[in-house]
């Protein structure tokens, strides 16, 4: 829609992650590794969504450190401040301003039927409005840059559909302003945590942090749940129900994966040895990230400069959109002051 005929501009992509500290293996496989690859083909904006994080009710004293740690993870895995905009949401106030303005075109019923809202609201006796309005801010994040596409996991698809609805309703009410961004759903599927049971998530404590040292990675991987029916070492295992096997698929080549499956079924390799191989492959893959993270942590001002510069570049685009939106909504009151 905003990629007019004859325009050779790259499509713009926006995505973000809540700051809960250093990224973990699920973040990497599900999101960050794809984001890194997209930087060649798209005009990319990568955000750390701290304004969203406050709806989760964490400790304010910890939030700044979590933002820093996630910024280090972003850059360490290869998000590139030269090619992409990397910034913190609360630095660009236009997101929250646009979210307020989108309240005018968003039906409460649409917010109430969001699966995430239904899940999260059950945890509260008195549900904060921020939990309900969360997807409006997410729509603002995306649309304030007139983004064409949004790489997200399956669990966010509904929020992107709502973003499209909001864009459509805004355009219908106030004139053509926003594109309807496409969700780009990853192939990685749901990355289960080490419990083999729930999605990998920091709050569940079932993760492998990507910047850990090899011995720490082993300490985590060692605890991974395997086939519950394989009780003794010489019981044959079932790779198809084993999450460690699923993870091998992300870190080993086809020959290794086949070997792991064969040895598991024949009970010629025990789960501990199998996990050791996985742990070593994870450590190897993440080694360059650990090295880059160490450099960044030794130069924290560099991280600050990256985020400050990103915010400046983001703000310039966002303010242009807000100027247009305020005008379309009649929020340019100076126009009403008679001449004279
Ligand atoms: N809600 C997203 C999540 O929990 C994070 C997010 C906030 C986001 N704003 C966004 C993702 C905009 C994509 C685009 O994963």
Short mmCIF file of C-alpha atoms and ligand atoms in Angstrom, two decimals:
data_model
loop_
_atom_site.label_atom_id
_atom_site.label_comp_id
_atom_site.label_asym_id
_atom_site.label_seq_id
_atom_site.Cartn_x
_atom_site.Cartn_y
_atom_site.Cartn_z
CA UNK A 1 0.00 0.00 0.00
CA UNK A 2 2.71 2.49 0.90
CA UNK A 3 5.07 0.81 -1.51
CA UNK A 4 3.98 2.85 -4.50
CA UNK A 5 4.61 1.90 -8.12
CA UNK A 6 8.16 2.63 -9.15
CA UNK A 7 9.30 2.82 -5.56
CA UNK A 8 12.33 0.68 -4.88
CA UNK A 9 12.22 1.19 -1.16
CA UNK A 10 12.73 -1.93 0.89
CA UNK A 11 9.76 -3.18 2.84
CA UNK A 12 9.83 -2.08 6.43
CA UNK A 13 9.77 -4.63 9.18
CA UNK A 14 9.20 -3.99 12.90
CA UNK A 15 9.44 -6.33 15.82
CA UNK A 16 10.05 -6.16 19.53
CA UNK A 17 10.65 -8.17 22.66
CA UNK A 18 9.85 -7.48 26.28
CA UNK A 19 12.93 -6.83 28.42
CA UNK A 20 13.25 -9.61 30.95
CA UNK A 21 17.05 -9.68 30.79
CA UNK A 22 19.43 -11.62 28.62
CA UNK A 23 17.77 -13.44 25.70
CA UNK A 24 17.34 -17.20 25.89
CA UNK A 25 17.52 -20.03 23.42
CA UNK A 26 13.79 -19.82 22.64
CA UNK A 27 14.09 -16.10 21.85
CA UNK A 28 17.04 -16.91 19.62
CA UNK A 29 15.51 -19.78 17.63
CA UNK A 30 12.02 -18.29 17.48
CA UNK A 31 12.88 -14.67 16.77
CA UNK A 32 16.39 -13.25 16.89
CA UNK A 33 18.03 -15.62 14.39
CA UNK A 34 15.33 -14.71 11.84
CA UNK A 35 15.61 -11.01 12.56
CA UNK A 36 19.35 -11.18 11.89
CA UNK A 37 18.72 -12.78 8.49
CA UNK A 38 16.05 -10.25 7.55
CA UNK A 39 18.45 -7.33 7.83
CA UNK A 40 19.75 -7.87 4.30
CA UNK A 41 16.37 -7.67 2.66
CA UNK A 42 14.29 -5.32 4.77
CA UNK A 43 14.43 -1.93 6.36
CA UNK A 44 14.40 -3.20 9.95
CA UNK A 45 13.37 -1.67 13.25
CA UNK A 46 14.09 -3.71 16.41
CA UNK A 47 12.55 -2.51 19.63
CA UNK A 48 12.88 -3.30 23.32
CA UNK A 49 9.32 -2.86 24.55
CA UNK A 50 9.68 -1.60 28.11
CA UNK A 51 6.33 0.21 28.05
CA UNK A 52 4.75 -3.18 27.46
CA UNK A 53 6.80 -4.76 30.22
CA UNK A 54 5.19 -2.62 32.93
CA UNK A 55 1.92 -4.50 32.37
CA UNK A 56 3.67 -7.64 33.66
CA UNK A 57 4.20 -6.00 37.03
CA UNK A 58 7.93 -6.60 37.50
CA UNK A 59 10.22 -4.79 39.92
CA UNK A 60 10.93 -1.24 38.59
CA UNK A 61 14.41 -1.36 40.09
CA UNK A 62 15.27 -4.24 37.79
CA UNK A 63 13.80 -2.93 34.55
CA UNK A 64 16.73 -0.71 33.42
CA UNK A 65 19.17 -3.59 33.88
CA UNK A 66 16.88 -5.90 31.95
CA UNK A 67 16.75 -3.41 29.08
CA UNK A 68 20.56 -3.20 29.03
CA UNK A 69 20.93 -6.98 29.07
CA UNK A 70 18.46 -7.44 26.24
CA UNK A 71 20.20 -4.70 24.22
CA UNK A 72 23.50 -6.56 24.70
CA UNK A 73 21.82 -9.79 23.55
CA UNK A 74 20.34 -8.06 20.48
CA UNK A 75 23.68 -6.72 19.32
CA UNK A 76 25.66 -9.82 20.36
CA UNK A 77 23.58 -12.14 18.16
CA UNK A 78 24.02 -9.84 15.18
CA UNK A 79 21.26 -7.26 15.15
CA UNK A 80 23.22 -4.54 13.45
CA UNK A 81 22.89 -0.87 14.44
CA UNK A 82 24.44 0.12 11.10
CA UNK A 83 21.75 -1.55 9.06
CA UNK A 84 18.79 -1.49 11.44
CA UNK A 85 17.28 0.82 14.03
CA UNK A 86 17.67 -0.64 17.52
CA UNK A 87 15.99 1.29 20.32
CA UNK A 88 13.95 1.31 23.52
CA UNK A 89 10.21 1.92 23.22
CA UNK A 90 9.91 4.40 26.10
CA UNK A 91 12.43 6.69 24.37
CA UNK A 92 9.94 7.37 21.59
CA UNK A 93 6.80 8.80 23.21
CA UNK A 94 4.97 8.76 19.90
CA UNK A 95 4.18 5.06 20.52
CA UNK A 96 2.12 5.78 23.63
CA UNK A 97 0.57 8.85 22.04
CA UNK A 98 -0.57 6.90 18.99
CA UNK A 99 -1.87 4.13 21.26
CA UNK A 100 -4.12 6.66 22.96
CA UNK A 101 -5.39 7.90 19.60
CA UNK A 102 -6.09 4.31 18.47
CA UNK A 103 -8.43 3.97 21.45
CA UNK A 104 -10.84 5.98 19.32
CA UNK A 105 -11.15 3.23 16.69
CA UNK A 106 -10.67 0.04 18.74
CA UNK A 107 -13.76 -1.84 19.98
CA UNK A 108 -13.44 -3.07 23.58
CA UNK A 109 -15.00 -6.36 22.43
CA UNK A 110 -12.05 -6.97 20.09
CA UNK A 111 -9.62 -6.51 22.97
CA UNK A 112 -11.63 -8.77 25.25
CA UNK A 113 -11.56 -11.67 22.84
CA UNK A 114 -7.75 -11.72 22.52
CA UNK A 115 -6.50 -15.12 23.74
CA UNK A 116 -3.59 -13.52 25.59
CA UNK A 117 -5.92 -11.15 27.39
CA UNK A 118 -8.15 -14.03 28.46
CA UNK A 119 -5.13 -15.96 29.75
CA UNK A 120 -3.40 -13.09 31.49
CA UNK A 121 -6.49 -11.52 33.01
CA UNK A 122 -7.24 -14.71 34.92
CA UNK A 123 -4.18 -14.06 37.05
CA UNK A 124 -5.71 -10.87 38.50
CA UNK A 125 -8.54 -10.21 40.86
CA UNK A 126 -8.77 -6.67 39.53
CA UNK A 127 -7.57 -6.65 35.93
CA UNK A 128 -5.36 -3.66 35.05
CA UNK A 129 -6.52 -1.79 31.93
CA UNK A 130 -2.99 -2.14 30.57
CA UNK A 131 -3.53 -5.88 30.11
CA UNK A 132 -6.62 -5.17 28.02
CA UNK A 133 -5.05 -2.31 26.06
CA UNK A 134 -1.71 -4.06 25.51
CA UNK A 135 -2.46 -4.89 21.84
CA UNK A 136 -3.37 -1.25 21.10
CA UNK A 137 0.15 -0.23 22.10
CA UNK A 138 1.50 -3.08 20.02
CA UNK A 139 -0.49 -1.80 17.03
CA UNK A 140 0.93 1.66 17.64
CA UNK A 141 4.49 0.26 17.77
CA UNK A 142 4.02 -1.25 14.36
CA UNK A 143 1.94 1.41 12.64
CA UNK A 144 3.83 4.46 13.88
CA UNK A 145 6.51 3.35 11.38
CA UNK A 146 3.94 2.34 8.75
CA UNK A 147 5.56 -1.09 8.84
CA UNK A 148 4.79 -3.55 6.05
CA UNK A 149 5.49 -6.74 7.95
CA UNK A 150 6.01 -8.06 11.46
CA UNK A 151 8.03 -11.20 12.21
CA UNK A 152 6.38 -12.83 15.24
CA UNK A 153 5.62 -16.22 16.69
CA UNK A 154 2.28 -17.94 16.23
CA UNK A 155 1.16 -16.66 19.66
CA UNK A 156 1.25 -13.06 18.41
CA UNK A 157 -0.69 -13.63 15.21
CA UNK A 158 -3.96 -12.50 16.73
CA UNK A 159 -2.39 -9.21 17.85
CA UNK A 160 -1.16 -8.56 14.31
CA UNK A 161 -4.63 -9.25 12.92
CA UNK A 162 -5.98 -6.73 15.40
CA UNK A 163 -3.29 -4.28 14.24
CA UNK A 164 -4.57 -4.73 10.70
CA UNK A 165 -8.15 -4.11 11.87
CA UNK A 166 -7.07 -0.95 13.66
CA UNK A 167 -5.26 0.27 10.53
CA UNK A 168 -8.33 -0.44 8.42
CA UNK A 169 -10.72 1.26 10.84
CA UNK A 170 -8.47 4.28 11.18
CA UNK A 171 -8.15 4.60 7.40
CA UNK A 172 -11.93 4.33 7.00
CA UNK A 173 -12.61 6.98 9.64
CA UNK A 174 -9.86 9.50 8.93
CA UNK A 175 -8.52 8.76 5.44
CA UNK A 176 -5.90 6.46 4.04
CA UNK A 177 -2.91 6.62 6.40
CA UNK A 178 -1.67 3.18 7.39
CA UNK A 179 -0.71 -0.01 5.54
CA UNK A 180 -2.11 -3.31 6.84
CA UNK A 181 1.04 -5.08 8.01
CA UNK A 182 1.54 -8.78 7.33
CA UNK A 183 2.45 -11.19 10.10
CA UNK A 184 5.54 -13.23 9.14
CA UNK A 185 5.18 -16.36 11.24
CA UNK A 186 8.44 -18.26 11.81
CA UNK A 187 9.07 -21.85 10.81
CA UNK A 188 10.75 -22.73 14.11
CA UNK A 189 7.37 -23.39 15.69
CA UNK A 190 6.95 -23.41 19.41
CA UNK A 191 10.25 -23.87 21.23
CA UNK A 192 9.51 -25.83 24.38
CA UNK A 193 11.42 -25.19 27.57
CA UNK A 194 13.69 -27.70 29.28
CA UNK A 195 10.64 -29.08 31.09
CA UNK A 196 9.50 -30.30 27.67
CA UNK A 197 6.08 -29.06 28.62
CA UNK A 198 5.56 -25.33 28.19
CA UNK A 199 6.91 -22.68 25.83
CA UNK A 200 10.43 -21.65 26.80
CA UNK A 201 10.00 -18.57 28.94
CA UNK A 202 12.08 -16.79 31.53
CA UNK A 203 9.20 -16.61 33.99
CA UNK A 204 8.92 -20.42 33.95
CA UNK A 205 12.64 -20.91 34.61
CA UNK A 206 12.89 -23.47 31.81
CA UNK A 207 15.35 -21.61 29.57
CA UNK A 208 18.94 -21.71 28.42
CA UNK A 209 20.31 -18.13 28.45
CA UNK A 210 22.24 -17.53 25.23
CA UNK A 211 25.20 -15.75 26.81
CA UNK A 212 25.96 -18.37 29.47
CA UNK A 213 29.36 -20.03 29.72
CA UNK A 214 29.57 -23.66 28.50
CA UNK A 215 29.52 -25.08 32.04
CA UNK A 216 26.38 -23.06 32.85
CA UNK A 217 24.75 -24.22 29.62
CA UNK A 218 25.51 -27.79 30.66
CA UNK A 219 24.02 -27.20 34.13
CA UNK A 220 20.76 -26.20 32.41
CA UNK A 221 20.69 -28.78 29.62
CA UNK A 222 21.49 -31.54 32.11
CA UNK A 223 18.09 -30.93 33.75
CA UNK A 224 16.11 -31.25 30.49
CA UNK A 225 13.18 -33.64 30.57
CA UNK A 226 13.45 -36.48 28.01
CA UNK A 227 11.11 -39.35 27.14
CA UNK A 228 9.37 -40.02 30.48
CA UNK A 229 8.98 -43.69 29.56
CA UNK A 230 12.72 -44.18 29.29
CA UNK A 231 13.42 -44.82 32.94
CA UNK A 232 16.58 -46.95 32.79
CA UNK A 233 19.52 -46.39 30.50
CA UNK A 234 18.83 -49.55 28.49
CA UNK A 235 15.14 -48.77 27.95
CA UNK A 236 14.67 -47.85 24.29
CA UNK A 237 13.67 -44.17 23.88
CA UNK A 238 11.22 -42.39 21.61
CA UNK A 239 12.88 -39.40 19.93
CA UNK A 240 9.52 -38.21 18.60
CA UNK A 241 8.31 -37.33 22.09
CA UNK A 242 11.67 -36.07 23.39
CA UNK A 243 12.32 -32.33 23.56
CA UNK A 244 16.08 -32.86 23.71
CA UNK A 245 15.77 -34.57 20.35
CA UNK A 246 13.74 -31.62 19.02
CA UNK A 247 16.51 -29.26 20.15
CA UNK A 248 19.17 -31.41 18.44
CA UNK A 249 17.31 -30.60 15.22
CA UNK A 250 18.14 -26.91 15.70
CA UNK A 251 21.80 -27.37 16.60
CA UNK A 252 23.08 -30.45 14.77
CA UNK A 253 23.29 -31.42 11.10
CA UNK A 254 21.09 -34.11 9.50
CA UNK A 255 23.66 -36.87 10.11
CA UNK A 256 23.87 -36.07 13.81
CA UNK A 257 20.09 -35.94 14.17
CA UNK A 258 19.79 -39.34 12.53
CA UNK A 259 22.51 -40.79 14.72
CA UNK A 260 20.83 -39.39 17.85
CA UNK A 261 17.49 -40.94 16.85
CA UNK A 262 19.02 -44.33 16.04
CA UNK A 263 21.06 -44.56 19.24
CA UNK A 264 18.06 -43.45 21.31
CA UNK A 265 15.73 -46.08 19.85
CA UNK A 266 18.36 -48.78 20.26
CA UNK A 267 19.23 -47.57 23.78
CA UNK A 268 22.89 -47.56 22.78
CA UNK A 269 23.33 -44.02 24.06
CA UNK A 270 21.94 -42.77 27.35
CA UNK A 271 20.10 -39.47 27.83
CA UNK A 272 22.99 -37.89 29.74
CA UNK A 273 25.44 -38.50 26.89
CA UNK A 274 22.84 -37.32 24.41
CA UNK A 275 22.40 -34.10 26.38
CA UNK A 276 26.16 -33.60 26.51
CA UNK A 277 26.29 -33.55 22.72
CA UNK A 278 23.43 -31.05 22.62
CA UNK A 279 25.03 -28.87 25.26
CA UNK A 280 28.32 -28.79 23.36
CA UNK A 281 26.62 -27.88 20.11
CA UNK A 282 24.67 -25.08 21.79
CA UNK A 283 27.88 -23.78 23.40
CA UNK A 284 29.66 -23.87 20.07
CA UNK A 285 26.89 -22.04 18.21
CA UNK A 286 26.66 -19.33 20.87
CA UNK A 287 30.44 -18.86 21.34
CA UNK A 288 30.66 -15.81 19.03
CA UNK A 289 27.71 -14.24 20.87
CA UNK A 290 29.47 -14.66 24.23
CA UNK A 291 32.58 -13.00 22.81
CA UNK A 292 30.67 -10.03 21.39
CA UNK A 293 28.63 -9.66 24.58
CA UNK A 294 31.81 -9.53 26.64
CA UNK A 295 33.09 -6.70 24.45
CA UNK A 296 29.84 -4.79 24.80
CA UNK A 297 29.69 -5.25 28.55
CA UNK A 298 33.23 -3.89 28.75
CA UNK A 299 32.05 -0.79 26.84
CA UNK A 300 28.58 0.00 28.18
CA UNK A 301 28.68 3.53 26.75
CA UNK A 302 28.75 1.97 23.29
CA UNK A 303 25.45 0.23 24.07
CA UNK A 304 24.01 3.53 25.28
CA UNK A 305 25.13 5.26 22.08
CA UNK A 306 23.56 2.56 19.92
CA UNK A 307 20.22 2.93 21.73
CA UNK A 308 20.35 6.74 21.77
CA UNK A 309 21.10 6.85 18.07
CA UNK A 310 18.36 4.29 17.36
CA UNK A 311 15.84 6.33 19.34
CA UNK A 312 16.73 9.49 17.41
CA UNK A 313 16.24 7.76 14.09
CA UNK A 314 13.01 6.09 15.21
CA UNK A 315 11.62 9.33 16.64
CA UNK A 316 12.13 11.18 13.36
CA UNK A 317 9.93 8.66 11.52
CA UNK A 318 7.38 8.37 14.32
CA UNK A 319 6.95 12.12 14.70
CA UNK A 320 6.22 12.46 11.00
CA UNK A 321 3.41 9.89 11.34
CA UNK A 322 2.01 11.59 14.45
CA UNK A 323 1.98 14.96 12.71
CA UNK A 324 -0.13 13.42 9.96
CA UNK A 325 -2.39 11.56 12.41
CA UNK A 326 -2.99 14.58 14.65
CA UNK A 327 -3.97 16.62 11.61
CA UNK A 328 -6.34 13.93 10.32
CA UNK A 329 -7.98 13.69 13.74
CA UNK A 330 -8.39 17.44 14.15
CA UNK A 331 -5.77 17.69 16.87
CA UNK A 332 -4.04 20.59 15.13
CA UNK A 333 -5.94 23.25 17.07
CA UNK A 334 -3.90 26.17 15.73
CA UNK A 335 -5.80 25.77 12.49
CA UNK A 336 -8.89 26.91 14.44
CA UNK A 337 -7.45 30.24 15.59
CA UNK A 338 -8.91 32.92 13.34
CA UNK A 339 -6.46 35.07 11.48
CA UNK A 340 -6.01 38.64 12.59
N1 LIG B 1 3.71 -8.63 22.36
C1 LIG B 1 4.98 -9.05 21.84
C2 LIG B 1 5.42 -10.30 22.61
O1 LIG B 1 5.05 -10.47 23.74
C3 LIG B 1 6.03 -7.98 21.99
C4 LIG B 1 5.72 -6.80 21.13
C5 LIG B 1 5.35 -5.57 21.54
C6 LIG B 1 5.78 -6.77 19.72
N2 LIG B 1 5.17 -4.74 20.48
C7 LIG B 1 5.41 -5.46 19.35
C8 LIG B 1 6.06 -7.72 18.74
C9 LIG B 1 5.32 -5.09 18.02
C10 LIG B 1 5.97 -7.35 17.41
C11 LIG B 1 5.61 -6.04 17.05
O2 LIG B 1 6.16 -11.09 22.06
#
